[in-house]
Amino acid sequence: MFKRLLGNRSKNAEKSVGVNSEQNLMEQLDLSKLPVHVAIIMDGNGRWAVRMGKPRSFGHRTGVKALRQVVELCVELKIRHLTVYAFSTENWKRPREEINVLMDLLVEYLYKEIDELCANNVKINPIGILSELPEKAREAVYAARERSRDNTGLVFNVALNYGGRAELVQAIREIAEKINGNQLRVEDIDGGVLAAHLYTAGQPDPDLLIRPSGDYRLSNFLLWQLAYTEFWMTDTMWPDFGKRDLLKAFLDFQSRERRFGGLIRN
Ligand code: IPE
Ligand code: IPE
Ligand code: MG
């Protein structure tokens, strides 16, 4: 089981005392106002490694540790949905060696973590054009999905070969096929029908989007689903991202006023 955070003093004094300690941040959190769905663009691995004079692959490997921390805290706080951007439809433009490292890390992560994820009732839901993944990655992804399919805890969407535009194109194609087959009428198409044909069908839209690494863009992530999502950006690079950053994001989220186009209620 994951370690309890409350009352668990870290070896690192900086992390365990002071206003920004996990303990302190945790105590400020209103557990009744947590985001239901958290989305994260796990960015900055390469730059983080290069700054340290290391190969980009070292950044990707360390980024996996950050992911582990984030999943742990989401489980602990009983967050319902977590969507992480792991590989985009545009990331194929990178050198073959880097793509191979990323795919190998994915396979390693899934095989190493699946027992613990299942012990914590996490349901792994890979999203993206999975059929185009290299065979080993595809097998690992399908196996993880199959093993965790009956889990009822955190829904862990892992975006792999994912692109928001590709997702919308696929949804529109499916809808068009249904119209062709007389299963649907043009006048019945609405936002609900479109959402039901996305990879995230049946899940609420993200409440909070986190992007580390100091870049301020969506990079083709969840284009439809992020319409009213609160954004939280940080200059921290993904390999340095930890539970304290996630807690800070949640605290900031709790101070936001979400209006969804309406007016403030007094
Ligand atoms: C995120 O880190 C990982 C993937 C996109 C797969 P990057 O590899 O994009 O790192 P930077 O943004 O170049 O620093
Ligand atoms: C977004 O990061 C994709 C993932 C984190 C998987 P990128 O590094 O690919 O995005 P850009 O190229 O900086 O927009
Ligand atoms: Mg990047």
Coordinates of C-alpha atoms and ligand atoms in Angstrom, one line a residue:
M1 CA 0.0 0.0 0.0
F2 CA 1.1 3.6 -0.5
K3 CA 2.5 5.3 2.5
R4 CA 0.3 7.6 4.5
L5 CA 1.2 11.2 3.9
L6 CA -0.2 12.8 7.0
G7 CA 2.1 12.3 9.9
N8 CA 4.7 10.8 7.7
R9 CA 7.8 13.0 8.2
S10 CA 10.1 13.1 5.3
K11 CA 13.9 12.6 5.7
N12 CA 14.4 15.9 3.9
A13 CA 13.9 18.6 6.5
E14 CA 12.9 21.2 3.9
K15 CA 10.1 19.0 2.8
S16 CA 8.8 18.2 6.2
V17 CA 8.8 21.6 7.9
G18 CA 7.7 25.1 7.0
V19 CA 4.8 26.6 5.1
N20 CA 5.5 24.6 2.0
S21 CA 5.9 21.2 3.7
E22 CA 3.6 18.4 2.5
Q23 CA 2.1 18.3 6.0
N24 CA 1.3 22.0 6.1
L25 CA -0.1 22.1 2.5
M26 CA -2.2 19.0 3.3
E27 CA -3.6 20.6 6.4
Q28 CA -4.7 23.7 4.4
L29 CA -6.6 21.6 1.9
D30 CA -10.3 21.4 1.9
L31 CA -11.0 17.7 1.2
S32 CA -14.5 18.4 0.2
K33 CA -13.4 20.7 -2.6
L34 CA -10.9 18.7 -4.5
P35 CA -11.0 18.5 -8.2
V36 CA -12.9 15.4 -9.5
H37 CA -10.7 15.2 -12.6
V38 CA -7.1 16.3 -12.9
A39 CA -5.3 16.5 -16.2
I40 CA -1.5 16.9 -16.4
I41 CA 0.8 17.6 -19.4
M42 CA 4.0 15.9 -18.1
D43 CA 6.4 18.3 -19.8
G44 CA 10.0 19.4 -19.3
N45 CA 11.9 16.1 -19.0
G46 CA 14.4 16.8 -21.8
R47 CA 15.3 20.4 -20.8
W48 CA 15.6 19.3 -17.1
A49 CA 18.2 16.6 -18.1
V50 CA 20.1 18.8 -20.5
R51 CA 20.4 21.5 -17.9
M52 CA 22.1 18.9 -15.7
G53 CA 24.4 17.8 -18.5
K54 CA 22.6 14.5 -18.8
P55 CA 21.0 12.8 -21.8
R56 CA 17.3 13.5 -22.4
S57 CA 16.5 9.9 -21.6
F58 CA 17.6 10.5 -18.0
G59 CA 14.9 13.2 -17.8
H60 CA 12.3 10.8 -19.0
R61 CA 13.3 8.1 -16.5
T62 CA 13.2 10.7 -13.6
G63 CA 9.8 11.9 -14.9
V64 CA 8.4 8.4 -14.2
K65 CA 9.3 8.9 -10.6
A66 CA 7.3 12.1 -10.6
L67 CA 4.3 10.3 -12.1
R68 CA 4.5 7.7 -9.3
Q69 CA 4.4 10.5 -6.7
V70 CA 1.4 12.1 -8.4
V71 CA -0.6 8.9 -8.7
E72 CA 0.1 8.1 -5.0
L73 CA -1.2 11.4 -3.8
C74 CA -4.3 11.1 -6.1
V75 CA -5.1 7.7 -4.7
E76 CA -4.5 9.0 -1.1
L77 CA -6.8 12.0 -1.7
K78 CA -9.4 9.8 -3.5
I79 CA -9.3 11.8 -6.7
R80 CA -11.7 10.2 -9.1
H81 CA -10.0 10.8 -12.5
L82 CA -6.4 11.5 -13.5
T83 CA -5.4 12.0 -17.1
V84 CA -1.7 12.3 -18.0
Y85 CA -0.3 13.2 -21.3
A86 CA 2.5 10.7 -21.9
F87 CA 3.0 10.8 -25.7
S88 CA 1.3 12.9 -28.4
T89 CA 0.5 12.2 -32.0
E90 CA 3.2 14.8 -32.8
N91 CA 5.9 13.2 -30.6
W92 CA 6.7 10.7 -33.5
K93 CA 8.6 13.7 -35.0
R94 CA 11.4 13.0 -32.4
P95 CA 14.5 11.0 -33.1
R96 CA 13.9 7.2 -33.2
E97 CA 16.2 6.6 -30.2
E98 CA 14.2 9.0 -28.0
I99 CA 10.9 7.4 -29.1
N100 CA 12.3 4.0 -28.2
V101 CA 13.4 5.2 -24.8
L102 CA 9.9 6.5 -24.1
M103 CA 8.2 3.3 -25.3
D104 CA 10.6 1.2 -23.2
L105 CA 9.9 3.3 -20.2
L106 CA 6.2 2.9 -20.7
V107 CA 6.5 -0.9 -20.9
E108 CA 8.7 -0.9 -17.8
Y109 CA 6.4 1.4 -15.8
L110 CA 3.3 -0.7 -16.6
Y111 CA 4.9 -4.0 -15.7
K112 CA 6.6 -2.7 -12.6
E113 CA 3.6 -0.8 -11.2
I114 CA 0.6 -2.8 -12.2
D115 CA 0.5 -4.9 -9.0
E116 CA 0.6 -1.8 -6.8
L117 CA -1.8 0.1 -9.0
C118 CA -4.2 -2.8 -8.8
A119 CA -3.7 -3.1 -5.0
N120 CA -4.8 0.5 -4.8
N121 CA -7.9 -0.1 -7.0
V122 CA -6.6 2.0 -9.9
K123 CA -8.2 1.5 -13.3
I124 CA -5.8 2.1 -16.1
N125 CA -7.5 3.5 -19.2
P126 CA -5.1 4.2 -22.0
I127 CA -6.4 6.8 -24.5
G128 CA -5.1 7.6 -28.0
I129 CA -4.5 5.7 -31.2
L130 CA -3.3 2.6 -29.4
S131 CA -3.2 0.4 -32.6
E132 CA -0.3 2.5 -33.9
L133 CA 1.9 1.9 -30.9
P134 CA 4.9 -0.4 -31.3
E135 CA 3.9 -4.0 -30.5
K136 CA 5.6 -4.3 -27.1
A137 CA 4.0 -1.1 -25.9
R138 CA 0.6 -2.1 -27.2
E139 CA 0.7 -5.4 -25.5
A140 CA 1.8 -3.8 -22.1
V141 CA -1.0 -1.2 -22.5
Y142 CA -3.7 -3.8 -23.3
A143 CA -2.5 -6.1 -20.5
A144 CA -2.6 -3.2 -17.9
R145 CA -6.1 -2.2 -19.1
E146 CA -7.4 -5.8 -19.0
R147 CA -5.9 -6.5 -15.5
S148 CA -7.3 -3.3 -14.0
R149 CA -10.7 -3.2 -15.8
D150 CA -12.8 -4.1 -12.8
N151 CA -11.1 -1.7 -10.4
T152 CA -13.4 1.0 -9.0
G153 CA -10.9 3.6 -7.6
L154 CA -9.0 6.2 -9.5
V155 CA -9.6 6.2 -13.2
F156 CA -6.1 6.7 -14.6
N157 CA -6.3 7.8 -18.2
V158 CA -2.9 7.5 -19.9
A159 CA -2.8 9.5 -23.1
L160 CA -0.5 7.7 -25.6
N161 CA -0.2 8.5 -29.2
Y162 CA -3.0 11.0 -28.2
G163 CA -4.0 14.1 -30.1
G164 CA -7.0 16.2 -29.4
R165 CA -7.6 16.8 -33.1
A166 CA -7.2 13.2 -34.0
E167 CA -9.7 12.3 -31.2
L168 CA -12.3 14.8 -32.6
V169 CA -11.7 13.5 -36.2
Q170 CA -12.3 9.9 -35.0
A171 CA -15.4 10.9 -33.1
I172 CA -16.8 12.7 -36.1
R173 CA -16.1 9.7 -38.3
E174 CA -17.9 7.4 -35.9
I175 CA -20.9 9.8 -35.8
A176 CA -21.0 10.0 -39.6
E177 CA -21.0 6.2 -39.9
K178 CA -23.9 6.1 -37.5
I179 CA -25.8 8.6 -39.7
N180 CA -25.0 6.5 -42.8
G181 CA -26.3 3.4 -41.1
N182 CA -29.4 5.2 -39.9
Q183 CA -28.5 4.8 -36.2
L184 CA -28.4 8.5 -35.7
R185 CA -30.1 11.6 -37.3
V186 CA -28.1 14.8 -38.0
E187 CA -30.5 16.8 -35.9
D188 CA -29.7 14.6 -32.9
I189 CA -26.1 15.6 -32.8
D190 CA -25.3 17.8 -29.9
G191 CA -22.4 18.3 -27.4
G192 CA -23.5 15.2 -25.4
V193 CA -23.4 13.0 -28.6
L194 CA -19.9 14.3 -29.5
A195 CA -18.6 13.8 -25.9
A196 CA -19.9 10.3 -25.9
H197 CA -17.7 9.5 -28.9
L198 CA -14.5 10.8 -27.3
Y199 CA -12.0 8.5 -25.5
T200 CA -13.1 10.1 -22.3
A201 CA -16.8 9.1 -22.8
G202 CA -18.7 8.8 -19.6
Q203 CA -16.1 10.8 -17.6
P204 CA -16.5 14.4 -16.4
D205 CA -14.4 17.1 -18.0
P206 CA -11.1 17.9 -16.2
D207 CA -11.6 20.5 -13.4
L208 CA -7.9 21.3 -13.3
L209 CA -5.1 21.2 -15.9
I210 CA -1.5 21.3 -14.8
R211 CA 1.4 22.1 -17.1
P212 CA 4.9 22.2 -15.7
S213 CA 8.0 23.4 -17.4
G214 CA 7.1 27.1 -18.0
D215 CA 5.3 26.6 -21.4
Y216 CA 1.8 28.0 -21.8
R217 CA 0.1 26.0 -24.4
L218 CA -2.2 22.9 -24.8
S219 CA 0.0 21.0 -27.3
N220 CA -3.1 19.3 -28.7
F221 CA -4.3 17.9 -25.3
L222 CA -8.0 17.3 -24.6
L223 CA -9.2 20.2 -26.9
W224 CA -12.9 19.5 -26.3
Q225 CA -12.7 18.5 -22.7
L226 CA -10.8 21.5 -21.4
A227 CA -13.4 24.1 -22.4
Y228 CA -14.0 25.3 -18.8
T229 CA -11.0 23.7 -17.0
E230 CA -8.9 25.8 -14.6
F231 CA -5.3 26.0 -15.7
W232 CA -2.3 25.8 -13.3
M233 CA 1.1 26.4 -14.8
T234 CA 4.5 26.2 -13.0
D235 CA 8.1 26.7 -14.1
T236 CA 9.1 23.5 -12.3
M237 CA 10.1 20.8 -14.7
W238 CA 8.2 17.5 -14.6
P239 CA 11.1 15.4 -13.2
D240 CA 11.2 17.8 -10.2
F241 CA 7.4 17.8 -9.8
G242 CA 6.3 16.2 -6.6
K243 CA 3.4 15.9 -4.1
R244 CA 4.0 19.5 -2.8
D245 CA 3.5 20.9 -6.3
L246 CA 0.3 18.9 -6.7
L247 CA -0.9 20.1 -3.3
K248 CA -0.1 23.7 -4.3
A249 CA -2.1 23.3 -7.5
F250 CA -5.0 21.9 -5.6
L251 CA -4.9 24.7 -3.0
D252 CA -4.8 27.3 -5.8
F253 CA -7.7 25.5 -7.5
Q254 CA -9.7 25.8 -4.3
S255 CA -9.4 29.6 -4.4
R256 CA -10.7 29.9 -8.0
E257 CA -14.2 31.1 -8.8
R258 CA -15.6 29.0 -11.6
R259 CA -18.5 30.7 -13.4
F260 CA -18.9 28.6 -16.5
G261 CA -20.2 31.7 -18.3
G262 CA -22.7 32.5 -15.7
L263 CA -22.6 35.0 -12.8
I264 CA -21.2 34.7 -9.3
R265 CA -23.8 33.4 -6.8
N266 CA -24.0 35.3 -3.5
Ligands
IPE1 C1 7.8 15.5 -21.9 O1 9.1 16.0 -21.8 C2 7.8 14.0 -22.4 C3 7.2 13.9 -23.7 C4 6.8 14.8 -24.5 C5 7.1 12.5 -24.2 P1 9.8 16.6 -23.1 O2 10.6 15.4 -23.7 O3 8.9 17.3 -24.0 O4 10.8 17.6 -22.4 P2 11.2 19.0 -23.0 O5 9.9 19.8 -23.1 O6 11.8 18.8 -24.3 O7 12.0 19.6 -21.9
IPE2 C1 3.3 17.7 -24.8 O1 4.6 18.1 -24.7 C2 3.2 16.2 -25.0 C3 3.5 15.5 -23.8 C4 3.9 16.0 -22.6 C5 3.4 14.1 -23.9 P1 5.5 18.5 -26.0 O2 6.9 18.7 -25.5 O3 5.4 17.4 -27.0 O4 4.9 19.8 -26.5 P2 5.5 21.0 -27.3 O5 6.1 20.4 -28.6 O6 6.5 21.7 -26.5 O7 4.3 21.9 -27.6
MG3 MG 8.2 19.2 -24.1

